[in-house]
Short mmCIF file of C-alpha atoms in Angstrom, two decimals:
data_model
loop_
_atom_site.label_atom_id
_atom_site.label_comp_id
_atom_site.label_asym_id
_atom_site.label_seq_id
_atom_site.Cartn_x
_atom_site.Cartn_y
_atom_site.Cartn_z
CA MET A 863 -9.89 16.64 -20.62
CA ARG A 864 -12.16 18.55 -18.51
CA GLY A 865 -10.16 21.86 -19.27
CA GLY A 866 -10.87 25.26 -17.54
CA GLY A 867 -9.58 25.92 -14.19
CA ARG A 868 -7.97 23.10 -12.04
CA ALA A 869 -7.12 23.54 -8.28
CA THR A 870 -3.00 23.65 -8.10
CA GLY A 871 -0.61 22.33 -6.30
CA GLY A 872 -1.30 21.58 -2.77
CA ARG A 873 -5.19 21.43 -3.15
CA THR A 874 -4.91 18.85 -5.85
CA LEU A 875 -2.51 16.75 -3.72
CA TRP A 876 -4.57 16.71 -0.58
CA ASP A 877 -7.91 15.99 -2.09
CA SER A 878 -6.47 12.71 -3.95
CA SER A 879 -5.70 9.20 -2.46
CA VAL A 880 -2.38 9.51 -4.44
CA GLY A 881 -1.36 13.01 -3.07
CA LYS A 882 -2.08 12.25 0.70
CA LYS A 883 0.47 9.48 0.04
CA THR A 884 3.04 11.99 -0.91
CA VAL A 885 2.26 13.64 2.41
CA MET A 886 2.57 10.64 4.25
CA ALA A 887 5.76 9.95 2.50
CA VAL A 888 7.38 13.31 3.25
CA SER A 889 6.14 13.70 6.62
CA GLY A 890 7.37 10.10 7.56
CA LEU A 891 10.71 11.04 6.08
CA VAL A 892 10.96 14.15 8.04
CA MET A 893 10.26 12.20 11.39
CA LEU A 894 12.62 9.38 10.35
CA LEU A 895 15.48 11.66 9.77
CA TYR A 896 14.79 13.13 13.20
CA LEU A 897 14.79 9.81 14.72
CA VAL A 898 18.31 9.00 13.24
CA VAL A 899 19.54 12.07 15.22
CA HIS A 900 17.46 11.33 18.15
CA MET A 901 18.85 7.63 18.19
CA ILE A 902 22.45 8.86 17.95
CA GLY A 903 22.20 11.38 20.77
CA ASN A 904 20.78 8.73 23.01
CA LEU A 905 24.12 6.69 22.46
CA LYS A 906 25.75 9.38 24.48
CA ILE A 907 24.65 7.82 27.58
CA PHE A 908 27.12 5.39 27.26
CA PHE A 909 29.58 8.03 27.90
CA GLY A 910 28.51 8.83 31.47
CA PRO A 911 26.08 11.44 33.18
CA GLY A 912 28.44 14.39 32.25
CA GLU A 913 28.43 14.08 28.58
CA PHE A 914 24.68 13.02 28.21
CA ASP A 915 23.59 15.76 30.43
CA HIS A 916 25.75 18.16 28.45
CA TYR A 917 24.52 17.17 24.91
CA ALA A 918 20.89 17.54 26.55
CA HIS A 919 21.60 21.06 27.61
CA TRP A 920 23.41 21.86 24.12
CA LEU A 921 20.09 21.11 22.31
CA ARG A 922 18.62 24.12 24.18
CA VAL A 923 21.46 26.28 23.29
CA VAL A 924 21.82 25.20 19.46
CA GLY A 925 22.24 28.21 17.03
CA GLU A 926 23.03 30.72 19.89
CA PRO A 927 23.52 33.72 19.69
CA PHE A 928 21.71 33.64 16.55
CA MET A 929 18.96 31.76 18.09
CA HIS A 930 17.61 32.76 21.48
CA TYR A 931 17.64 30.00 24.38
CA GLU A 932 15.43 26.91 23.18
CA TRP A 933 14.25 28.57 19.68
CA THR A 934 15.94 25.77 17.79
CA LEU A 935 14.59 23.20 19.93
CA TRP A 936 11.07 24.64 19.47
CA LEU A 937 11.56 25.12 15.67
CA VAL A 938 12.37 21.20 15.57
CA ARG A 939 9.26 20.30 17.96
CA VAL A 940 7.04 22.55 15.53
CA VAL A 941 8.13 20.88 12.48
CA LEU A 942 7.73 17.41 14.10
CA LEU A 943 4.45 18.17 15.28
CA VAL A 944 3.05 19.33 11.88
CA ALA A 945 4.74 16.08 10.52
CA VAL A 946 2.80 13.86 13.05
CA VAL A 947 -0.64 15.60 12.32
CA ALA A 948 -0.09 15.23 8.74
CA HIS A 949 1.15 11.62 8.89
CA ALA A 950 -1.65 10.65 11.16
CA THR A 951 -4.58 12.59 9.51
CA SER A 952 -3.53 11.19 5.99
CA ALA A 953 -3.13 7.79 7.43
CA TYR A 954 -6.76 7.88 9.24
CA GLN A 955 -8.27 9.29 5.95
CA LEU A 956 -6.58 7.04 3.59
CA SER A 957 -7.49 4.01 5.97
CA ARG A 958 -11.27 5.02 5.96
CA ARG A 959 -11.45 5.00 2.23
CA ASP A 960 -9.32 1.55 1.96
CA ILE A 961 -11.68 -0.20 4.39
CA LYS A 962 -14.78 1.18 2.63
CA ALA A 963 -13.46 0.07 -0.78
CA ARG A 964 -13.27 -3.54 0.56
CA PRO A 965 -16.34 -4.11 2.63
CA THR A 966 -16.81 -7.81 1.84
CA LYS A 967 -13.95 -10.05 2.76
CA TYR A 968 -13.21 -13.27 0.62
CA VAL A 969 -14.42 -16.52 2.29
CA HIS A 970 -11.33 -18.07 1.47
CA LYS A 971 -8.74 -16.30 2.96
CA LYS A 972 -4.97 -16.40 1.99
CA ARG A 973 -2.08 -14.95 3.95
CA ARG A 974 -0.70 -12.15 1.84
CA ALA A 975 1.71 -9.41 2.39
CA SER A 976 4.47 -9.49 4.86
CA TYR A 977 4.13 -8.93 8.46
CA ALA A 978 5.87 -5.25 8.13
CA THR A 979 3.39 -4.56 5.70
CA ARG A 980 0.10 -5.80 7.53
CA THR A 981 0.97 -4.07 10.89
CA MET A 982 1.57 -0.72 9.42
CA ARG A 983 -1.86 0.66 10.56
CA TRP A 984 -1.64 -1.29 14.40
CA GLY A 985 1.93 -0.26 14.39
CA GLY A 986 1.37 3.35 13.72
CA ILE A 987 -1.36 3.39 16.53
CA ILE A 988 1.16 1.95 18.84
CA LEU A 989 3.67 4.38 18.04
CA GLY A 990 1.18 7.48 18.51
CA LEU A 991 0.43 5.97 21.95
CA PHE A 992 3.80 5.55 22.72
CA LEU A 993 4.92 9.17 21.87
CA VAL A 994 2.20 10.56 24.00
CA TRP A 995 3.65 8.35 27.11
CA HIS A 996 7.29 9.03 25.96
CA LEU A 997 6.73 12.92 26.32
CA LEU A 998 4.85 12.65 29.55
CA ASP A 999 7.58 10.54 30.64
CA LEU A 1000 10.75 12.03 29.71
CA THR A 1001 10.22 15.40 28.55
CA THR A 1002 7.31 16.65 30.72
CA GLY A 1003 7.90 14.31 33.60
CA THR A 1004 3.93 14.35 34.13
CA VAL A 1005 3.57 10.63 34.52
CA HIS A 1006 7.10 10.17 36.11
CA PRO A 1007 7.32 10.19 39.68
CA GLY A 1008 10.52 11.84 41.16
CA PHE A 1009 11.21 13.48 37.62
CA ARG A 1010 13.86 15.93 37.86
CA PRO A 1011 14.11 18.51 35.00
CA GLY A 1012 17.58 19.13 33.69
CA HIS A 1013 18.81 15.79 34.82
CA PRO A 1014 18.02 13.54 31.79
CA TYR A 1015 20.59 10.81 32.61
CA ARG A 1016 18.94 10.43 35.88
CA ASN A 1017 15.47 10.58 34.46
CA VAL A 1018 16.38 7.92 31.74
CA VAL A 1019 17.92 5.53 33.97
CA ASP A 1020 14.93 5.98 36.50
CA THR A 1021 12.66 5.06 33.85
CA PHE A 1022 14.37 2.16 32.77
CA SER A 1023 14.58 0.65 36.29
CA THR A 1024 10.86 -0.10 35.99
CA TRP A 1025 9.53 -3.07 34.29
CA TYR A 1026 6.78 -1.18 32.67
CA GLY A 1027 9.13 1.48 31.26
CA ASN A 1028 11.15 -1.25 29.66
CA VAL A 1029 8.16 -3.31 28.36
CA LEU A 1030 6.45 -0.10 26.66
CA TYR A 1031 9.77 1.14 25.26
CA ILE A 1032 10.90 -1.98 23.80
CA VAL A 1033 7.58 -2.96 22.29
CA ALA A 1034 7.31 0.41 20.63
CA MET A 1035 11.08 -0.06 19.14
CA LEU A 1036 10.08 -3.27 17.60
CA ALA A 1037 6.90 -1.61 16.32
CA LEU A 1038 9.01 1.18 14.97
CA GLY A 1039 11.74 -1.26 13.19
CA LEU A 1040 8.43 -2.87 11.50
CA HIS A 1041 6.89 0.41 10.74
CA VAL A 1042 10.26 1.83 8.95
CA ARG A 1043 11.33 -1.24 7.16
CA HIS A 1044 7.60 -1.11 4.99
CA GLY A 1045 7.49 2.85 5.44
CA PHE A 1046 10.63 3.94 4.16
CA TRP A 1047 10.35 1.80 1.12
CA SER A 1048 6.91 2.63 0.50
CA ALA A 1049 7.77 6.39 0.83
CA ALA A 1050 10.29 5.94 -1.91
CA GLN A 1051 7.31 4.55 -4.11
CA SER A 1052 5.02 7.15 -3.27
CA LEU A 1053 7.58 9.69 -4.38
CA GLY A 1054 8.17 8.13 -7.42
CA VAL A 1055 11.78 7.22 -6.85
CA GLY A 1056 11.45 3.57 -6.75
CA SER A 1057 12.40 1.48 -9.95
CA ARG A 1058 13.51 -2.16 -10.73
CA THR A 1059 16.98 -1.12 -10.87
CA ARG A 1060 17.05 0.85 -7.51
CA ASP A 1061 14.94 -1.65 -5.75
CA ARG A 1062 17.48 -3.73 -4.13
CA PHE A 1063 19.13 -0.57 -2.86
CA LEU A 1064 15.99 0.95 -1.26
CA LYS A 1065 14.90 -2.39 0.36
CA THR A 1066 18.38 -2.75 1.80
CA THR A 1067 18.49 0.93 3.19
CA ALA A 1068 14.93 0.20 4.52
CA ASN A 1069 16.11 -2.94 6.45
CA VAL A 1070 19.25 -1.47 7.73
CA LEU A 1071 17.74 1.77 8.87
CA ALA A 1072 14.79 -0.17 10.73
CA LEU A 1073 17.66 -2.46 12.40
CA VAL A 1074 19.99 0.18 13.19
CA LEU A 1075 17.33 2.18 14.81
CA THR A 1076 16.01 -0.57 16.62
CA VAL A 1077 18.98 -1.83 18.17
CA GLY A 1078 20.06 1.60 18.72
CA PHE A 1079 17.23 3.03 20.81
CA VAL A 1080 16.82 -0.56 22.42
CA SER A 1081 20.48 -0.64 23.49
CA VAL A 1082 19.65 1.90 26.08
CA PRO A 1083 17.00 0.10 28.14
CA VAL A 1084 19.07 -3.14 27.89
CA ALA A 1085 22.25 -1.21 29.13
CA VAL A 1086 20.30 0.05 32.31
CA MET A 1087 18.85 -3.41 32.75
CA THR A 1088 22.20 -5.00 32.64
CA GLN A 1089 23.84 -2.30 34.85
CA VAL A 1090 26.05 -1.08 32.00
CA VAL A 1091 24.61 2.44 32.58
CA SER A 1092 23.30 3.28 35.94
CA MET B 486 -11.11 -35.58 -11.87
CA ARG B 487 -13.54 -35.40 -9.32
CA LEU B 488 -13.96 -31.73 -7.44
CA THR B 489 -15.93 -30.21 -4.69
CA LEU B 490 -16.87 -26.71 -5.64
CA ARG B 491 -18.06 -24.09 -3.55
CA VAL B 492 -19.54 -21.34 -5.71
CA TRP B 493 -20.73 -17.87 -4.61
CA ARG B 494 -24.39 -17.73 -5.52
CA GLN B 495 -26.29 -14.43 -5.59
CA LYS B 496 -29.67 -13.93 -7.35
CA ASN B 497 -28.99 -10.34 -8.04
CA ALA B 498 -27.40 -7.16 -6.90
CA GLY B 499 -30.03 -6.49 -4.26
CA THR B 500 -30.08 -9.60 -2.57
CA GLU B 501 -27.85 -11.49 0.00
CA GLY B 502 -25.42 -14.29 -1.53
CA ALA B 503 -23.83 -17.38 -0.03
CA MET B 504 -21.34 -19.95 -0.99
CA SER B 505 -23.17 -23.14 -2.34
CA PRO B 506 -21.60 -26.53 -2.63
CA TYR B 507 -21.43 -28.74 -5.84
CA GLU B 508 -19.89 -31.82 -6.93
CA VAL B 509 -18.52 -32.38 -10.57
CA ASP B 510 -16.90 -35.55 -11.65
CA GLY B 511 -15.23 -36.52 -14.97
CA ILE B 512 -13.46 -33.13 -15.22
CA SER B 513 -10.34 -33.74 -17.63
CA PRO B 514 -6.98 -32.08 -16.34
CA ASP B 515 -6.70 -30.34 -19.75
CA MET B 516 -10.04 -28.64 -19.32
CA SER B 517 -9.95 -25.03 -18.83
CA PHE B 518 -11.36 -23.70 -15.36
CA LEU B 519 -14.23 -22.19 -17.69
CA GLU B 520 -14.80 -25.43 -19.56
CA MET B 521 -15.04 -27.06 -15.86
CA LEU B 522 -17.72 -24.48 -15.05
CA ASP B 523 -19.61 -25.12 -18.27
CA VAL B 524 -19.50 -28.80 -17.18
CA LEU B 525 -21.07 -27.86 -13.99
CA ASN B 526 -23.60 -25.60 -15.68
CA GLU B 527 -24.84 -28.42 -17.86
CA GLN B 528 -25.23 -30.46 -14.76
CA LEU B 529 -27.58 -27.63 -13.13
CA ILE B 530 -29.51 -27.15 -16.37
CA LEU B 531 -30.44 -30.94 -16.74
CA SER B 532 -31.12 -31.00 -12.93
CA GLY B 533 -33.29 -27.76 -13.47
CA GLU B 534 -31.22 -25.53 -11.48
CA GLU B 535 -30.22 -22.04 -12.26
CA PRO B 536 -26.67 -22.12 -14.04
CA VAL B 537 -23.75 -20.23 -12.41
CA ALA B 538 -23.37 -16.91 -14.01
CA PHE B 539 -19.96 -15.88 -14.80
CA ASP B 540 -18.24 -13.36 -17.29
CA HIS B 541 -16.13 -14.88 -20.10
CA ASP B 542 -15.57 -13.99 -23.84
CA CYS B 543 -12.42 -14.51 -25.99
CA ARG B 544 -11.36 -17.44 -23.65
CA GLU B 545 -7.84 -16.86 -25.29
CA GLY B 546 -6.65 -14.60 -22.20
CA ILE B 547 -6.63 -11.53 -24.21
CA CYS B 548 -10.06 -9.82 -23.65
CA GLY B 549 -10.14 -9.18 -19.83
CA ALA B 550 -13.79 -10.56 -19.47
CA CYS B 551 -13.20 -13.55 -17.27
CA SER B 552 -12.71 -13.14 -13.37
CA LEU B 553 -13.07 -15.35 -10.67
CA VAL B 554 -11.32 -15.22 -7.09
CA ILE B 555 -10.39 -19.13 -6.92
CA ASN B 556 -9.09 -20.38 -3.41
CA GLY B 557 -8.48 -16.70 -2.39
CA GLU B 558 -6.43 -16.12 -5.32
CA ALA B 559 -7.48 -13.77 -8.53
CA HIS B 560 -7.48 -15.74 -11.77
CA GLY B 561 -6.31 -18.87 -9.30
CA PRO B 562 -3.00 -20.26 -8.58
CA GLU B 563 -1.03 -19.71 -11.92
CA ARG B 564 -0.19 -16.21 -13.54
CA THR B 565 -2.82 -16.18 -16.28
CA THR B 566 -6.43 -15.48 -16.68
CA THR B 567 -9.01 -17.89 -15.50
CA CYS B 568 -9.96 -18.95 -19.10
CA GLN B 569 -6.12 -19.86 -19.83
CA LEU B 570 -5.77 -21.78 -16.19
CA ARG B 571 -6.28 -25.34 -16.72
CA MET B 572 -7.54 -28.01 -14.28
CA ARG B 573 -4.26 -29.71 -14.08
CA SER B 574 -3.08 -27.05 -11.58
CA PHE B 575 -5.37 -28.60 -9.20
CA GLN B 576 -5.63 -32.27 -7.50
CA ASP B 577 -8.21 -34.91 -7.92
CA GLY B 578 -10.57 -34.50 -4.90
CA ASP B 579 -9.87 -30.97 -4.23
CA THR B 580 -12.29 -28.33 -2.91
CA LEU B 581 -12.14 -25.18 -4.86
CA ASP B 582 -13.85 -21.86 -3.57
CA ILE B 583 -14.93 -19.71 -6.10
CA GLU B 584 -15.95 -16.12 -5.52
CA PRO B 585 -16.49 -12.88 -7.40
CA TRP B 586 -14.36 -9.89 -7.44
CA ARG B 587 -14.66 -8.08 -4.21
CA ALA B 588 -14.55 -4.27 -4.18
CA SER B 589 -17.33 -1.87 -3.47
CA ALA B 590 -16.59 -0.29 -6.76
CA PHE B 591 -17.22 -3.72 -8.40
CA PRO B 592 -20.71 -4.46 -7.08
CA VAL B 593 -22.09 -8.08 -7.79
CA ILE B 594 -24.63 -8.29 -10.37
CA LYS B 595 -25.39 -11.76 -10.17
CA ASP B 596 -23.25 -15.05 -8.74
CA LEU B 597 -19.65 -14.26 -10.02
CA VAL B 598 -20.52 -11.37 -12.03
CA VAL B 599 -19.57 -7.94 -10.98
CA ASP B 600 -20.06 -4.72 -12.54
CA ARG B 601 -16.58 -3.33 -13.84
CA SER B 602 -17.92 -0.17 -15.62
CA ALA B 603 -15.94 1.87 -13.00
CA PHE B 604 -12.85 1.10 -15.07
CA ASP B 605 -14.51 2.35 -18.32
CA ARG B 606 -15.27 5.75 -16.54
CA ILE B 607 -11.69 5.72 -15.53
CA ILE B 608 -10.57 5.34 -19.20
CA GLN B 609 -13.43 7.86 -20.27
CA ALA B 610 -11.53 10.45 -18.00
CA GLY B 611 -8.46 10.51 -19.88
CA GLY B 612 -7.25 6.99 -21.07
CA TYR B 613 -7.08 7.96 -24.76
CA ILE B 614 -5.78 10.48 -27.08
CA THR B 615 -8.14 13.26 -28.01
CA ALA B 616 -6.76 14.24 -31.51
CA PRO B 617 -8.54 12.13 -34.13
CA THR B 618 -6.01 10.08 -35.72
CA GLY B 619 -7.76 8.49 -38.65
CA SER B 620 -6.63 5.59 -40.12
CA ALA B 621 -3.20 3.72 -38.98
CA PRO B 622 -0.38 6.10 -40.19
CA GLU B 623 2.89 4.89 -41.83
CA ALA B 624 4.88 3.43 -38.84
CA HIS B 625 7.79 5.54 -39.14
CA ALA B 626 6.09 8.68 -39.41
CA THR B 627 6.45 9.33 -35.63
CA PRO B 628 9.68 8.01 -34.50
CA VAL B 629 9.51 6.34 -31.10
CA PRO B 630 12.85 5.28 -29.35
CA LYS B 631 12.76 1.34 -28.82
CA PRO B 632 12.86 1.44 -24.98
CA ASP B 633 9.80 3.87 -24.86
CA ALA B 634 8.34 1.54 -27.27
CA ASP B 635 9.02 -1.36 -25.25
CA PHE B 636 7.83 0.46 -21.88
CA ALA B 637 4.51 1.57 -23.37
CA PHE B 638 3.80 -2.16 -24.79
CA GLU B 639 4.64 -3.49 -21.19
CA HIS B 640 1.77 -1.19 -19.82
CA ALA B 641 -0.40 -1.50 -23.05
CA GLU B 642 -0.75 -5.22 -21.99
CA CYS B 643 -3.41 -4.58 -19.41
CA ILE B 644 -6.66 -6.22 -20.25
CA GLY B 645 -8.63 -4.37 -17.72
CA CYS B 646 -9.77 -7.53 -15.93
CA GLY B 647 -9.76 -6.12 -12.70
CA ALA B 648 -7.49 -9.03 -10.88
CA CYS B 649 -5.60 -5.93 -9.32
CA VAL B 650 -8.52 -4.57 -7.64
CA ALA B 651 -9.71 -8.07 -6.46
CA ALA B 652 -6.48 -8.94 -5.26
CA CYS B 653 -5.70 -5.71 -3.26
CA PRO B 654 -6.75 -5.35 0.54
CA ASN B 655 -7.71 -1.91 -0.06
CA GLY B 656 -9.83 -2.60 -3.50
CA ALA B 657 -7.45 -0.09 -5.08
CA ALA B 658 -7.32 0.46 -9.02
CA MET B 659 -3.82 2.10 -8.76
CA LEU B 660 -2.32 -0.81 -11.07
CA PHE B 661 -4.89 -0.69 -13.69
CA THR B 662 -4.86 3.28 -13.83
CA SER B 663 -1.15 3.51 -13.81
CA ALA B 664 -0.83 0.97 -16.86
CA LYS B 665 -2.77 3.19 -18.97
CA VAL B 666 -1.07 6.56 -17.68
CA ASN B 667 2.27 5.21 -18.35
CA HIS B 668 1.42 3.53 -21.54
CA LEU B 669 0.19 6.88 -23.09
CA GLY B 670 2.29 9.29 -21.13
CA VAL B 671 5.76 7.76 -22.81
CA LEU B 672 4.60 7.82 -26.40
CA PRO B 673 4.54 11.10 -28.67
CA GLN B 674 0.93 10.93 -29.33
CA GLY B 675 0.10 10.82 -25.74
CA ALA B 676 2.52 13.58 -24.59
CA PRO B 677 0.71 16.66 -25.04
CA GLU B 678 -2.07 15.42 -22.46
CA ARG B 679 0.21 13.75 -20.08
CA ALA B 680 -0.40 15.86 -17.26
CA SER B 681 -4.07 16.35 -17.29
CA ARG B 682 -4.42 12.67 -18.15
CA VAL B 683 -3.05 11.53 -14.69
CA LEU B 684 -4.96 14.12 -13.01
CA ASP B 685 -8.07 13.28 -14.39
CA MET B 686 -7.91 9.49 -14.38
CA VAL B 687 -6.59 9.44 -10.52
CA SER B 688 -9.69 12.05 -9.67
CA GLN B 689 -12.13 9.49 -11.34
CA MET B 690 -10.36 6.53 -9.87
CA ASP B 691 -11.25 8.19 -6.22
CA GLU B 692 -14.56 9.44 -7.33
CA GLU B 693 -15.43 5.74 -7.98
CA GLY B 694 -14.70 4.60 -4.58
CA PHE B 695 -11.52 2.65 -5.19
CA GLY B 696 -9.12 2.40 -2.30
CA GLY B 697 -5.69 3.76 -1.95
CA CYS B 698 -2.29 2.07 -2.36
CA THR B 699 -0.47 0.53 0.52
CA LEU B 700 2.36 -0.88 -1.48
CA THR B 701 1.54 -4.54 -0.76
CA GLY B 702 2.39 -5.55 -4.26
CA GLU B 703 -0.86 -7.97 -4.22
CA CYS B 704 -1.77 -6.30 -7.63
CA ALA B 705 1.37 -7.01 -9.56
CA THR B 706 1.62 -10.43 -8.20
CA ALA B 707 -2.17 -11.37 -9.08
CA CYS B 708 -1.99 -9.43 -12.62
CA PRO B 709 -2.25 -11.96 -15.52
CA LYS B 710 -0.27 -9.71 -17.81
CA GLY B 711 2.76 -9.02 -15.51
CA ILE B 712 2.25 -5.08 -15.28
CA PRO B 713 5.10 -4.19 -12.68
CA LEU B 714 4.45 -2.70 -9.41
CA PHE B 715 6.72 0.08 -10.19
CA SER B 716 4.06 1.04 -12.68
CA ILE B 717 2.33 2.65 -9.61
CA THR B 718 5.63 4.24 -8.53
CA LYS B 719 6.10 5.88 -11.85
CA MET B 720 2.24 7.00 -12.02
CA ASN B 721 2.96 8.66 -8.55
CA ARG B 722 5.73 10.70 -9.96
CA GLU B 723 3.68 11.61 -12.81
CA PHE B 724 0.75 12.68 -10.96
CA VAL B 725 3.03 14.87 -8.27
CA GLN B 726 4.59 16.60 -11.26
CA ALA B 727 1.22 17.14 -12.87
CA ALA B 728 -0.31 18.55 -9.60
CA ARG B 729 2.67 21.22 -9.43
CA LYS B 730 1.71 22.31 -12.87
CA GLY B 731 -1.67 22.51 -12.08
CA ARG B 732 -2.95 20.91 -15.31
#
């Protein structure tokens, strides 16, 4: 017992390796929830340009008349930005700590944890870089020659008509699946909801989420490549 | 059995170490791993060389003094302590790599001996009950539900050997710390200090330079006493609850 005044709540969490994992878990789950919604929205591309572009427009007018044009969208963007920054900052700081805690490697190496577990850091970096490209490509159109604002269907088909668009996207979505597979289950442990009896349920949910997200997202470029969507 | 050993030799904390090869012969499969090292040391002493320094004490698997990473695995290929590991777990003619625990919080003192006093300081930060309890009370004076007693005992089995830290790719002491937090937290005697205990012990754990948990599960796989990985999950919950209370 050190007694006396102790920093409360947020400070205690942020200053500790355990608390930073809580931050990672919560921010990760926020992003995961968004991804599920995003993936379902993407699937509207299979119902033609009318429905897809209408859905994209609706995203800007959600909550009207209470919310002004694009307010809801910006609210979501701010929440996501906070989540991304919190997730990446914690990951960076925790990784620094982890690497420092084990400076000497064993001479005799053994292949240990699963592939998904071992690729969390690199996978996260790949996803971060992908996110930048993805926003510049389909939100702002900065790196997208012939980008037409307000015509998302056309822009998506356009992106997936290039080889690099397909490669970047599919590689990132495979990385996403691996990241979610270990990440969802880990988040449950970091938040203290895992247990022996719930483990099978949590692992299955993690695998299903990873698979559904990857397949759902990858189906769009595949559909464009196979001319199902054009 | 005839074996080739490659042992980490390091004069002291200030010098660089390296793996040195040795041959041992006439090893019985019934010998413990430490007895095999005793044979090596007798051989080294007879030839006028410095014997290999390694930690050991009870040689019964209950004190937590022995260590050694054998072929990349803490306490070797079986789920037990190095002292309880028998040479029958290996084949005649095998080459065995023997290294010390690796973690910046466990600096090597000499050869295979590391300084594990960081664990003592984590215990000092809150791994005990403050109230003086005197001699052992009557067992039924404080009723403890059977599931709680079982849970406490499962965690009390931790012998503090440090295999969890050695096996963890992040050199984290989460399994060790959680074993003690859970053991005391669930019992009526430990309950009053439950919140401050987890905050103090985790804070000391961070201060010692141990890494964080990435849920690889290596610690629980290496633990000779079978402390479950969900111990860490439980401590995470305790920690967040305690942080919210602010004590």
